[in-house]
Amino acid sequence: MPIRINEQEKSFCIETENTMYQMKADEYGVLKHIWYGEHTGCDMEYLLDYPDVGFSGNIYDAGNKRNYSLDTMPLEYSASGIGDFRLSAISAVHSDGSNALDLRYQGYFTKKGKYSIMGLPCVYADEDTAETLEILLKDITSNITVILKYGVLDKLDIITRSAVIMNSWKYPVTLKKAFSICLDFPQGNLEWVHFHGRHAMERIVERAPLIHGIAESSSERGASSHQQNPSVLLCDKNCTEENGSCFGAVLIYSGSFQTKIECDQLDQVRMVMGINPKSFSWILKEGEKFYTPEVILSYSGKGMQVLSHNFHRVIRNNVCRGKYKLAERSVLINNWEATYYDFDDKKLLSIAKDAARLGVDMLVIDDGWFGKRNDDRSGLGDWFVNENKIKEGLCSLVEKVRSLGLKCGIWFEPEMVSEDSILYREHPDWAIKIPNRKPMRSRFQLVLDLTRQDVRDYIYNSVSRILKCADISYVKWDMNRSICDWYSAELSPERQGEMPHRYILGLYELLEKLTSDFPDVLFEGCSGGGGRFDAGMLYYCPQIWCSDNTDAYERTKIQYGTSFFYPISSMGTHVSAVPNHQTGRTIPLESRAVVAMAGSFGYELDPSTLSQQETLDVRNQIRRYKKYRTLIHNGFYYRLSNPIDDNYAVWSFVSSDRTQVLVQGMIFHTKANVLRTPIKLRGLSPDKKYILESSGQVYTGKALMEGGILLPRSWGDYYPVEMYFTAFL
Ligand code: GLA
């Protein structure tokens, strides 16, 4: 039983294979957080200390206990306004204008299986692989209750959390903040790892000590964003890939989010995570409920690689859905960097013909096939074929592509509208803007109000019409701007603060409907590359275009950061032409391929520009990717270097039976007269013998892990690395 409850002591212990999570309601009904970390088999409450700290007051019922203060204790879900002056998880304004909630324990409930959340993506699991614990808290004055939900996937070392807030009394209440979790670390002394970036350079790893005060990583852009990611890692100062304690948290949400971490006056650490309160408020009338998004938590006492494996496994198996989540993905060719808007059906067919000869499985027709769309100034919203470009119609083009042996995919940006479009001329009120103000334009486009049912219906009908009329196997769902000017004519003035979250609920409803009505279509997420790379989108789209930056050198850093939480199969990764279109850098074709193989692989170039030798090389790359892709997607992924600091990026995939090992990467800059670098492999069987395919040389697993393997002697910059080992007894 992963959930153990002592009813008399009102204590709760969640146990997973290697971790333990404890909390307890004390004599006042305050739910204290006791422990999250290593499975010690012991009640860890003895570690809590209760100092009498000046200016940290006491709840009324504590009488003369000067050392009982909410401000100094680890709490499971701290509310604002009642004397815990640290970060709070929830803040609610009552009808009299006061802002306080004093949440006390009321009871609990457990069930087999994993809870789900109305309207929101979350981890799912079979009845016999998960359990749910619900703890009910109630404000001692009002009838506001909070249900804290815990999903336990014990074999995976995963605990999920979310909260439901209910108003059961006659007065409305306005939520100003409703985080998914509050997680206290009374022992403090942690470092913070987060993932920042910008368009075309997403999820760059940054590790920093916590300072006294508050660290924040967040987005207010209406999307999870390129700039910060809704995932965070807290670790020991000495934590490495292989050693030390670390905690990970991933928010399953695609809108504006906030993660805050406070190191308090007593060096304790508190983290809160959830919907960004800066652009949120929510009115709860009598009988109404609010559901927070879910956070996935995991702990590893064996360094970050185990933490990453835990998240890869749960996201790939228990967040991603549909027939493609574990399927071998097709090798695709996308025409974006090959043609941009300048193409017609002839050009697309010639790309498809060349691609078929290379071994590619699918042609993806990117932006520009619809409406009046010859640049980014017009056409969004008009999802019907542009017959000046696709002269004989989409169906006939798709049929021709299919007769070459290729499947066909297509690009949409359904959430957007160009002012120069039929849709906008007919429905200017469907675009998000504030009355009497000019909206912000970005890439010349406006955002559709997805909180409206008629807008969602229009999008559903437009996309499904195309998917029904042509034999389309794949959709790239793009979203190319940040959102502001929040206002919806459908919402009353006091409810406008609900709009950013309602937008995401509308998006999820739409994606749910489309992905379930078209189960044979693979949906790939995209937002100017990786601007909405989050577990919420992965629930609908098992892969996401990782970045608009296809420069393989920069991609090693982007994919490195992405790999901390998100599975390798979830990253869309393509080989593009040189000089690279984002950086002007020229990198050998083989190195570009090796980097793109660490994901869901494809090409984004015009194959007619390849030389004879390059054509042979590409054929060989596709053959190799197809040979390795099960290992790449199902194997354990190891980061064998840190490409931010090292002169090389090297990673490996090890099959679960440890009989296959693929090492790939790139040496950035070649130096004269230096020793070759040994790279220590990980996750092998020490006693097994491994044969290196390219040389036939045999090594023991122990040798490869303790001594390592020398990287190749490089020649020129951005030199490729690939070594494939198989084990024999
Ligand atoms: C975004 C995507 C690109 C491409 C363009 C088309 O930037 O990330 O891959 O689809 O839009 O406009």
XYZ file of C-alpha atoms and ligand atoms in Angstrom:
741
model
C 0.000 0.000 0.000
C 1.775 3.169 -1.064
C -0.492 5.325 1.117
C -0.316 4.665 4.862
C -2.556 6.583 7.199
C -2.546 6.723 10.965
C -6.057 7.952 11.704
C -5.449 8.613 15.353
C -2.385 10.707 14.730
C -3.839 12.126 11.511
C -0.582 11.391 9.789
C -0.119 10.443 6.155
C 2.795 8.623 4.628
C 3.057 8.150 0.877
C 5.621 5.582 -0.093
C 7.026 4.928 -3.536
C 9.751 2.448 -4.447
C 12.554 4.784 -3.309
C 10.888 7.865 -1.879
C 8.657 8.902 0.978
C 6.324 11.856 1.500
C 4.891 12.623 4.938
C 2.417 15.114 6.371
C 0.385 15.399 9.515
C -2.547 17.364 10.868
C -1.588 18.601 14.341
C -3.707 19.294 17.438
C -5.048 22.486 15.828
C -5.835 20.805 12.539
C -2.985 22.593 10.767
C -1.639 20.317 8.023
C 2.129 20.256 8.437
C 4.500 19.061 5.789
C 6.943 16.656 7.383
C 9.131 15.120 4.713
C 9.728 14.473 1.058
C 12.825 12.581 0.044
C 14.619 9.319 0.646
C 12.555 6.369 1.877
C 13.813 6.087 5.466
C 11.118 3.825 6.907
C 10.754 6.235 9.831
C 8.399 8.990 10.953
C 10.497 12.080 10.202
C 8.566 14.462 12.432
C 11.408 14.407 14.951
C 13.307 16.714 12.604
C 10.855 19.576 12.967
C 11.926 22.338 15.295
C 9.737 25.031 16.819
C 11.809 28.109 17.660
C 10.237 31.178 19.240
C 11.036 33.761 16.585
C 10.228 37.427 17.101
C 7.645 38.884 14.715
C 6.464 35.408 13.788
C 3.104 35.430 15.551
C 0.923 32.628 16.821
C -2.504 31.390 15.864
C -5.096 32.333 18.432
C -5.844 28.793 19.534
C -2.180 28.164 20.382
C -2.736 30.228 23.540
C 0.553 31.030 25.187
C 2.670 28.781 22.975
C 4.964 31.451 21.645
C 6.873 28.962 19.580
C 3.861 27.776 17.574
C 3.909 29.902 14.460
C 2.607 29.258 10.963
C 5.416 31.559 9.837
C 8.138 29.102 10.815
C 6.562 25.682 10.304
C 6.623 23.581 7.150
C 3.046 23.637 5.816
C 1.351 21.560 3.170
C -0.745 24.322 1.566
C -0.214 27.715 3.118
C -2.926 30.367 2.775
C -2.391 34.106 2.879
C -3.620 36.555 5.456
C -3.297 34.602 8.703
C 0.309 34.946 9.780
C 2.488 32.877 7.489
C 4.399 35.689 5.837
C 6.232 33.455 3.384
C 4.955 32.571 -0.075
C 1.386 31.377 0.111
C -0.310 28.815 -2.089
C -3.747 30.381 -2.047
C -5.203 33.827 -1.630
C -8.926 34.538 -1.610
C -10.854 37.782 -1.236
C -14.225 37.433 0.483
C -17.333 39.456 -0.260
C -16.506 41.814 2.641
C -13.133 42.565 1.045
C -11.056 40.660 3.600
C -8.349 38.345 2.370
C -7.743 35.402 4.660
C -8.205 31.671 4.750
C -7.420 29.592 7.794
C -7.388 26.077 6.412
C -7.734 23.245 8.895
C -7.903 19.502 8.441
C -11.355 17.924 7.971
C -10.740 14.431 6.738
C -9.338 12.313 3.971
C -10.313 9.894 1.252
C -8.360 7.284 -0.686
C -9.112 5.292 -3.782
C -7.457 2.903 -6.151
C -6.309 4.440 -9.412
C -5.320 7.963 -10.285
C -7.689 10.934 -10.021
C -8.305 12.992 -13.138
C -8.967 16.740 -13.397
C -11.958 18.198 -15.165
C -10.927 20.017 -18.338
C -7.207 19.741 -17.695
C -4.507 17.343 -18.840
C -2.948 15.202 -16.114
C -1.090 11.981 -15.466
C -3.210 8.896 -16.076
C -2.576 5.325 -14.943
C -4.226 1.914 -14.686
C -6.266 1.206 -11.550
C -3.648 -1.180 -10.212
C -0.605 1.017 -10.818
C -1.729 4.147 -8.977
C -3.550 5.324 -5.886
C -5.156 8.579 -4.916
C -5.174 10.367 -1.585
C -7.386 13.374 -1.018
C -7.076 15.564 2.046
C -9.863 17.939 2.863
C -9.103 21.311 4.445
C -11.677 23.915 5.377
C -11.487 27.566 6.279
C -12.565 27.845 9.912
C -14.795 30.843 9.214
C -16.203 30.531 5.719
C -17.387 27.495 3.856
C -14.413 27.482 1.515
C -12.809 24.084 1.269
C -9.644 22.908 -0.410
C -9.112 19.323 -1.464
C -5.450 18.475 -1.829
C -5.050 15.618 -4.282
C -2.101 13.250 -4.375
C -1.643 10.683 -7.129
C 0.877 7.984 -6.316
C 2.599 5.931 -9.009
C 4.773 4.034 -6.582
C 6.713 1.887 -9.058
C 7.697 5.013 -10.988
C 8.722 7.081 -7.941
C 6.180 9.660 -8.997
C 3.770 11.670 -6.870
C 1.365 14.119 -8.481
C -0.398 16.976 -6.760
C -3.238 19.321 -7.530
C -5.916 21.145 -5.561
C -9.641 21.711 -5.884
C -11.101 24.809 -4.267
C -14.804 24.771 -3.479
C -17.130 27.470 -2.330
C -19.988 25.974 -0.352
C -21.474 29.079 1.128
C -23.718 31.799 -0.143
C -21.161 34.570 -0.618
C -18.929 34.673 -3.676
C -15.195 34.583 -3.166
C -12.486 35.775 -5.569
C -9.381 33.673 -5.876
C -6.335 35.852 -6.456
C -3.955 32.962 -6.379
C -4.472 29.204 -6.493
C -1.197 27.366 -6.852
C -1.049 23.671 -7.581
C 1.535 22.998 -4.911
C 3.308 24.426 -1.954
C 6.326 22.319 -1.077
C 8.443 23.017 1.985
C 12.008 21.869 2.531
C 12.670 22.586 6.211
C 16.275 21.431 5.872
C 16.909 24.012 3.138
C 20.424 24.299 1.750
C 19.439 23.703 -1.849
C 20.365 24.933 -5.287
C 17.942 25.831 -7.992
C 18.105 24.616 -11.587
C 15.786 26.176 -14.097
C 15.451 26.504 -17.861
C 15.471 29.929 -19.437
C 15.896 31.168 -22.966
C 14.420 33.111 -25.838
C 12.917 32.437 -29.240
C 15.298 30.084 -31.053
C 17.301 29.359 -27.892
C 15.001 27.653 -25.416
C 15.517 25.773 -22.153
C 19.087 26.731 -21.383
C 20.107 25.267 -18.053
C 20.922 27.674 -15.252
C 21.949 26.472 -11.807
C 22.221 28.941 -8.958
C 22.375 28.945 -5.184
C 19.232 30.227 -3.505
C 19.566 33.578 -1.843
C 17.552 34.707 1.150
C 14.477 36.076 -0.543
C 12.542 34.864 -3.541
C 13.665 33.374 -6.846
C 11.153 33.218 -9.662
C 10.778 31.554 -13.014
C 7.549 32.369 -14.765
C 5.648 33.369 -17.868
C 2.983 36.011 -18.335
C 2.789 35.501 -22.077
C -0.361 33.394 -22.205
C 1.827 30.415 -23.098
C 4.415 28.497 -21.118
C 6.967 30.421 -23.228
C 10.439 30.292 -24.732
C 11.755 32.436 -21.901
C 11.129 30.131 -18.916
C 9.817 26.600 -18.633
C 7.238 25.260 -16.160
C 9.711 22.778 -14.738
C 12.214 23.127 -11.944
C 14.835 21.155 -10.119
C 16.038 21.688 -6.560
C 19.174 19.883 -5.501
C 21.946 19.502 -2.986
C 24.955 21.691 -3.561
C 26.988 18.588 -4.421
C 24.404 16.999 -6.646
C 25.700 15.760 -10.006
C 24.288 13.572 -12.737
C 25.218 10.465 -10.753
C 25.176 11.486 -7.105
C 23.277 13.532 -4.600
C 19.681 14.402 -3.814
C 17.395 16.282 -6.143
C 13.717 17.061 -6.515
C 11.962 17.768 -9.778
C 8.621 19.411 -10.451
C 6.867 19.698 -13.800
C 3.646 21.645 -14.164
C 1.186 20.139 -16.642
C 0.047 23.461 -18.024
C 0.554 25.448 -21.224
C -0.405 28.962 -20.123
C 1.109 31.661 -17.928
C 2.707 29.988 -14.948
C 4.792 30.889 -11.963
C 7.357 29.002 -9.937
C 8.628 30.811 -6.873
C 11.183 29.607 -4.399
C 11.764 31.330 -1.108
C 14.649 30.868 1.265
C 13.273 32.220 4.539
C 14.689 33.776 7.708
C 15.413 30.297 9.115
C 17.077 29.072 5.886
C 14.085 26.896 5.114
C 13.017 26.611 1.494
C 9.486 26.817 0.131
C 8.451 26.343 -3.464
C 5.087 27.212 -4.974
C 4.093 26.430 -8.551
C 0.997 26.854 -10.660
C -1.008 29.346 -12.683
C 0.651 32.771 -12.679
C -1.331 34.912 -10.201
C -0.205 38.111 -11.963
C -2.720 37.476 -14.706
C -5.294 35.488 -12.788
C -8.374 35.919 -10.681
C -11.363 33.645 -10.472
C -14.772 34.174 -8.955
C -16.298 31.213 -7.170
C -19.996 31.516 -6.527
C -21.904 29.205 -4.229
C -21.431 25.586 -5.257
C -18.621 26.324 -7.755
C -15.241 24.631 -7.875
C -11.860 25.605 -9.220
C -9.407 22.958 -10.374
C -5.713 23.755 -10.411
C -3.435 22.156 -12.980
C -1.332 19.244 -11.833
C 2.317 19.102 -10.825
C 4.382 15.951 -11.280
C 6.948 15.447 -8.529
C 9.845 13.080 -8.232
C 12.850 12.725 -5.973
C 16.169 11.032 -6.628
C 18.894 10.328 -4.101
C 21.135 9.186 -6.945
C 21.640 12.341 -8.925
C 19.904 14.023 -11.806
C 20.084 11.223 -14.349
C 17.715 9.067 -12.284
C 15.413 12.057 -11.817
C 15.370 12.580 -15.600
C 14.663 8.889 -16.193
C 11.703 9.075 -13.786
C 10.239 12.050 -15.649
C 10.961 10.630 -19.118
C 9.137 7.437 -18.178
C 6.074 9.069 -16.651
C 5.688 11.717 -19.367
C 6.151 9.248 -22.211
C 3.882 6.554 -20.736
C 1.432 8.375 -18.482
C 1.087 11.877 -19.970
C 1.465 11.392 -23.736
C -1.490 9.600 -25.248
C -2.749 8.117 -28.454
C -1.475 5.582 -30.905
C 1.810 7.376 -31.549
C 3.023 7.849 -27.996
C 5.212 4.739 -28.091
C 5.178 4.157 -31.847
C 8.222 4.455 -34.063
C 7.895 7.908 -35.543
C 8.087 8.470 -39.287
C 11.136 10.238 -40.683
C 9.708 13.421 -42.133
C 10.774 16.169 -44.467
C 9.357 19.628 -43.833
C 9.415 22.245 -46.576
C 9.675 25.338 -44.314
C 13.393 26.055 -44.500
C 13.461 24.597 -48.030
C 10.975 27.044 -49.557
C 9.450 29.302 -46.897
C 6.285 30.680 -48.552
C 7.594 30.300 -52.059
C 6.242 26.961 -53.277
C 3.561 25.346 -55.377
C 2.370 21.791 -55.812
C 5.092 21.080 -58.368
C 7.803 22.079 -55.952
C 6.253 20.058 -53.128
C 5.999 17.020 -55.375
C 9.603 17.316 -56.437
C 10.669 17.518 -52.777
C 8.533 14.448 -52.083
C 10.067 12.525 -55.019
C 13.621 13.278 -53.911
C 12.727 12.531 -50.312
C 11.208 9.166 -51.230
C 14.516 8.191 -52.810
C 16.292 9.122 -49.590
C 14.105 6.871 -47.429
C 11.952 9.627 -45.903
C 8.456 8.497 -44.799
C 6.429 11.703 -44.742
C 6.197 15.124 -46.373
C 5.028 17.946 -44.124
C 3.557 20.939 -45.942
C 4.350 23.905 -43.724
C 3.003 27.469 -43.603
C 1.686 28.996 -46.837
C -0.681 26.391 -48.338
C -3.923 28.206 -47.407
C -5.778 31.488 -47.844
C -3.828 34.447 -49.199
C -0.552 33.543 -47.555
C 2.597 34.577 -49.370
C 4.263 36.106 -46.350
C 3.397 36.496 -42.683
C 1.144 39.534 -43.196
C -2.035 37.795 -44.253
C -4.156 34.690 -44.495
C -4.219 33.221 -40.975
C -7.715 32.008 -40.190
C -8.605 31.171 -43.801
C -8.034 27.439 -43.630
C -8.899 26.584 -47.201
C -6.435 25.658 -49.884
C -4.700 28.411 -51.836
C -5.345 27.221 -55.362
C -2.790 29.577 -56.853
C -0.178 27.437 -55.153
C -1.815 24.041 -54.837
C -3.445 24.244 -58.249
C -5.067 20.862 -58.427
C -6.253 20.894 -54.841
C -4.951 19.370 -51.662
C -6.566 15.938 -52.067
C -4.964 15.324 -55.403
C -1.570 16.557 -54.162
C -1.777 14.328 -51.100
C -2.729 11.361 -53.279
C 0.279 11.945 -55.508
C 2.555 12.198 -52.500
C 1.072 8.986 -51.140
C 1.606 7.222 -54.441
C 5.318 7.954 -53.978
C 5.134 5.956 -50.746
C 5.109 8.998 -48.454
C 2.517 10.039 -45.907
C 1.487 13.658 -45.781
C 1.386 16.150 -42.937
C 0.186 19.732 -42.805
C 0.763 22.930 -40.805
C -1.929 24.940 -39.033
C -1.820 27.923 -36.742
C -5.436 27.629 -35.609
C -5.371 30.032 -32.661
C -4.451 33.022 -34.833
C -5.956 35.446 -37.300
C -4.419 37.930 -39.737
C -6.221 41.245 -40.066
C -5.872 40.734 -43.806
C -8.052 37.635 -43.966
C -11.627 36.758 -44.806
C -12.116 35.492 -41.264
C -11.106 38.806 -39.715
C -13.190 40.827 -42.134
C -16.211 38.711 -41.196
C -15.526 38.414 -37.463
C -13.289 41.228 -36.235
C -14.768 40.672 -32.770
C -13.264 37.171 -32.592
C -9.757 38.578 -32.143
C -8.564 39.337 -28.624
C -8.434 43.096 -28.071
C -9.625 45.610 -25.528
C -12.448 47.906 -26.684
C -11.156 51.361 -27.708
C -7.523 50.275 -27.625
C -5.272 49.170 -30.449
C -4.081 45.610 -29.835
C -0.438 44.569 -29.884
C 0.482 42.969 -33.172
C 3.139 40.323 -33.274
C 4.265 38.812 -36.552
C 1.390 40.988 -37.838
C -1.161 38.664 -36.297
C -3.847 38.730 -33.622
C -5.032 35.929 -31.358
C -8.494 34.406 -31.536
C -10.615 34.397 -28.394
C -10.564 30.715 -27.542
C -12.791 31.284 -24.530
C -15.673 31.560 -27.048
C -17.548 28.463 -28.143
C -18.249 29.892 -31.635
C -14.529 30.521 -32.174
C -13.632 27.019 -31.035
C -16.315 25.571 -33.301
C -14.940 27.514 -36.247
C -11.430 26.205 -35.597
C -12.644 22.652 -35.082
C -14.623 22.723 -38.310
C -11.795 24.307 -40.338
C -9.174 21.812 -39.194
C -11.444 18.774 -39.384
C -12.659 19.728 -42.875
C -9.080 19.551 -44.160
C -8.359 16.332 -42.259
C -11.499 14.724 -43.651
C -11.005 15.785 -47.250
C -7.374 14.742 -47.652
C -5.442 11.751 -46.385
C -3.444 13.643 -43.771
C -1.374 11.692 -41.235
C 0.173 14.522 -39.247
C -0.680 18.029 -38.066
C 1.832 20.625 -36.924
C -0.141 22.813 -34.485
C 1.713 26.115 -34.345
C 1.219 29.244 -32.214
C 3.436 32.161 -33.068
C 3.046 34.988 -30.606
C 2.675 35.931 -26.956
C -0.773 37.024 -25.806
C -1.776 40.306 -24.185
C -4.741 42.721 -24.462
C -6.768 40.205 -22.476
C -10.456 40.994 -22.825
C -13.409 38.907 -23.877
C -16.817 40.280 -24.747
C -18.220 37.015 -23.408
C -17.042 37.713 -19.852
C -18.465 40.211 -17.381
C -16.066 42.968 -16.220
C -15.341 41.281 -12.881
C -14.544 38.000 -14.644
C -11.989 39.377 -17.154
C -9.180 38.118 -14.883
C -10.338 34.597 -15.673
C -9.616 34.946 -19.362
C -5.987 33.742 -19.622
C -6.881 30.485 -17.869
C -10.156 30.161 -19.784
C -8.138 30.532 -23.011
C -6.050 27.493 -22.037
C -9.163 25.541 -21.025
C -10.619 26.374 -24.451
C -7.422 25.251 -26.165
C -7.419 21.965 -24.265
C -11.087 21.346 -25.085
C -10.365 21.897 -28.754
C -7.289 19.673 -28.765
C -9.164 16.964 -26.882
C -11.926 16.959 -29.467
C -9.636 16.988 -32.484
C -7.184 14.390 -31.197
C -9.978 12.029 -30.204
C -11.921 12.508 -33.433
C -8.764 11.976 -35.509
C -6.899 9.267 -33.585
C -4.826 8.270 -36.621
C -3.328 11.729 -37.021
C -0.085 12.493 -35.197
C -0.287 15.998 -33.741
C 3.033 17.795 -33.227
C 2.995 20.894 -31.029
C 4.905 24.026 -31.966
C 5.118 27.631 -30.904
C 7.815 29.387 -32.879
C 9.668 26.152 -32.120
C 9.699 25.465 -28.391
C 7.609 28.336 -26.973
C 4.983 25.985 -25.604
C 7.106 22.964 -24.820
C 5.334 21.673 -21.741
C 3.663 18.577 -20.346
C 0.206 20.057 -20.999
C 0.781 20.106 -24.760
C 2.425 16.672 -24.595
C -0.874 15.238 -23.340
C -2.346 15.998 -26.785
C 0.754 16.059 -28.979
C 3.367 13.379 -28.190
C 6.049 15.504 -29.835
C 6.817 19.217 -30.073
C 9.100 21.073 -32.500
C 11.961 21.690 -30.111
C 13.193 25.019 -31.470
C 13.182 27.200 -34.568
C 16.941 27.107 -34.198
C 18.179 24.229 -36.363
C 21.880 25.055 -35.921
C 23.189 21.726 -34.634
C 25.762 23.388 -32.344
C 23.148 25.496 -30.567
C 20.708 22.591 -30.683
C 23.053 20.530 -28.472
C 22.473 23.085 -25.704
C 18.723 23.353 -26.325
C 18.224 19.584 -26.405
C 20.469 19.159 -23.367
C 18.221 21.481 -21.314
C 15.048 19.913 -22.684
C 16.272 16.437 -21.713
C 16.186 17.118 -17.970
C 12.447 16.515 -17.876
C 11.053 15.760 -21.319
C 11.502 12.413 -23.094
C 13.702 12.201 -26.178
C 10.762 11.099 -28.360
C 8.968 14.346 -27.491
C 11.580 16.543 -29.217
C 11.095 17.323 -32.900
C 14.614 17.514 -34.362
C 15.545 18.125 -38.009
C 18.629 18.329 -40.183
C 18.689 21.631 -42.062
C 20.845 23.211 -44.747
C 24.083 25.156 -44.283
C 24.969 27.950 -43.828
C 22.338 27.638 -41.119
C 19.370 29.973 -41.574
C 19.390 31.191 -37.969
C 23.115 31.599 -37.307
C 24.965 31.410 -40.636
C 27.107 28.638 -39.158
C 28.317 25.767 -41.311
C 28.415 22.381 -39.635
C 29.232 19.063 -41.336
C 26.158 17.148 -42.504
C 27.060 14.139 -40.403
C 27.193 16.242 -37.211
C 23.845 17.840 -38.019
C 22.371 14.349 -38.430
C 23.802 12.960 -35.219
C 22.311 15.852 -33.229
C 18.923 15.498 -34.951
C 18.867 11.771 -34.224
C 18.406 12.578 -30.516
C 14.701 13.150 -30.998
C 11.903 12.575 -33.486
C 13.994 12.886 -36.604
C 13.502 14.609 -39.918
C 14.901 16.930 -42.570
C 14.093 20.547 -43.249
C 15.901 21.315 -46.508
C 15.511 21.056 -50.242
C 16.842 17.619 -51.177
C 17.480 18.754 -54.763
C 20.340 20.903 -53.439
C 22.199 17.896 -52.039
C 25.323 16.734 -53.885
C 25.650 13.114 -54.926
C 27.807 12.371 -51.914
C 25.395 14.158 -49.576
C 22.508 12.166 -51.014
C 24.336 8.952 -50.168
C 25.124 10.312 -46.703
C 21.490 11.226 -46.027
C 20.346 7.767 -47.128
C 22.828 6.272 -44.744
C 21.680 8.567 -41.907
C 18.044 7.592 -42.382
C 18.979 3.926 -42.463
C 20.932 4.357 -39.210
C 18.174 6.342 -37.527
C 15.667 3.624 -38.373
C 18.044 1.048 -36.938
C 18.535 3.028 -33.719
C 15.181 4.732 -33.192
C 13.681 2.129 -30.831
C 16.809 2.363 -28.699
C 16.765 6.170 -28.893
C 13.122 6.480 -27.847
C 12.804 3.556 -25.430
C 16.300 3.422 -23.990
C 17.682 5.266 -20.991
C 19.201 8.597 -21.950
C 22.446 9.736 -20.317
C 23.928 13.228 -20.501
C 27.655 12.412 -20.680
C 28.843 16.016 -20.876
C 27.620 19.501 -20.194
C 27.674 21.293 -23.566
C 27.354 24.693 -21.888
C 30.790 24.275 -20.251
C 32.530 21.485 -22.141
C 34.111 21.566 -25.580
C 31.882 18.731 -26.647
C 28.319 17.498 -26.333
C 28.094 13.764 -25.810
C 25.115 11.670 -24.759
C 24.137 8.007 -24.885
C 21.151 5.714 -25.118
C 21.233 2.390 -23.284
C 18.583 -0.271 -23.863
C 16.706 -1.433 -20.771
C 18.388 -4.854 -20.942
C 21.737 -2.998 -21.239
C 22.737 -4.908 -24.349
C 22.771 -1.957 -26.752
C 24.547 1.331 -26.283
C 24.602 4.227 -28.707
C 26.948 7.124 -27.975
C 26.459 10.231 -30.082
C 27.507 13.843 -30.006
C 29.779 16.496 -31.384
C 33.241 17.871 -30.589
C 32.859 21.630 -30.891
C 36.363 22.929 -31.592
C 39.371 20.959 -32.634
C 42.710 21.714 -31.028
C 46.145 20.720 -32.305
C 48.390 18.418 -30.296
C 45.992 17.349 -27.574
C 45.102 14.004 -26.055
C 41.751 12.559 -27.011
C 39.170 12.832 -24.265
C 37.917 9.700 -22.515
C 34.163 9.726 -21.882
C 32.883 7.490 -19.111
C 29.746 5.624 -20.145
C 26.898 4.986 -17.726
C 24.163 2.475 -17.137
C 26.028 -0.541 -18.596
C 26.313 -4.018 -17.040
C 29.794 -4.006 -15.508
C 30.372 -7.671 -16.239
C 29.069 -7.768 -19.760
C 31.404 -7.508 -22.715
C 30.587 -4.869 -25.283
C 31.764 -4.869 -28.860
C 32.189 -1.560 -30.668
C 30.537 -2.070 -34.050
C 32.860 0.151 -36.080
C 36.123 -1.487 -34.918
C 35.150 -4.879 -33.528
C 37.078 -4.056 -30.363
C 35.736 -5.575 -27.138
C 35.520 -3.865 -23.734
C 33.959 -4.821 -20.427
C 31.091 -2.686 -19.192
C 33.223 -1.850 -16.190
C 36.051 -0.586 -18.387
C 33.683 1.623 -20.370
C 32.181 3.018 -17.172
C 35.341 3.376 -15.081
C 37.918 4.172 -17.756
C 35.625 5.402 -20.502
C 36.053 5.394 -24.254
C 38.196 7.860 -26.159
C 36.333 10.343 -28.318
C 37.479 10.273 -31.969
C 40.413 12.415 -33.054
C 38.595 15.352 -34.518
C 39.386 17.281 -37.670
C 37.812 20.667 -38.156
C 35.115 22.106 -35.947
C 31.794 20.464 -35.005
C 33.133 16.988 -35.498
C 30.574 14.154 -35.171
C 30.693 11.367 -32.597
C 28.877 8.071 -33.000
C 29.756 4.736 -31.398
C 27.417 1.772 -31.274
C 28.120 -1.103 -28.894
C 26.312 -4.387 -28.446
C 26.786 -6.749 -25.526
C 27.495 -10.441 -25.620
C 28.047 -12.861 -22.756
C 7.000 28.864 -36.728
C 7.488 27.435 -36.687
C 8.297 27.125 -37.908
C 7.454 27.366 -39.137
C 6.935 28.794 -39.155
C 5.959 29.014 -40.275
O 8.046 29.761 -36.573
O 8.216 27.194 -35.537
O 8.765 25.799 -37.884
O 6.388 26.459 -39.151
O 6.289 29.111 -37.931
O 5.447 30.287 -40.271
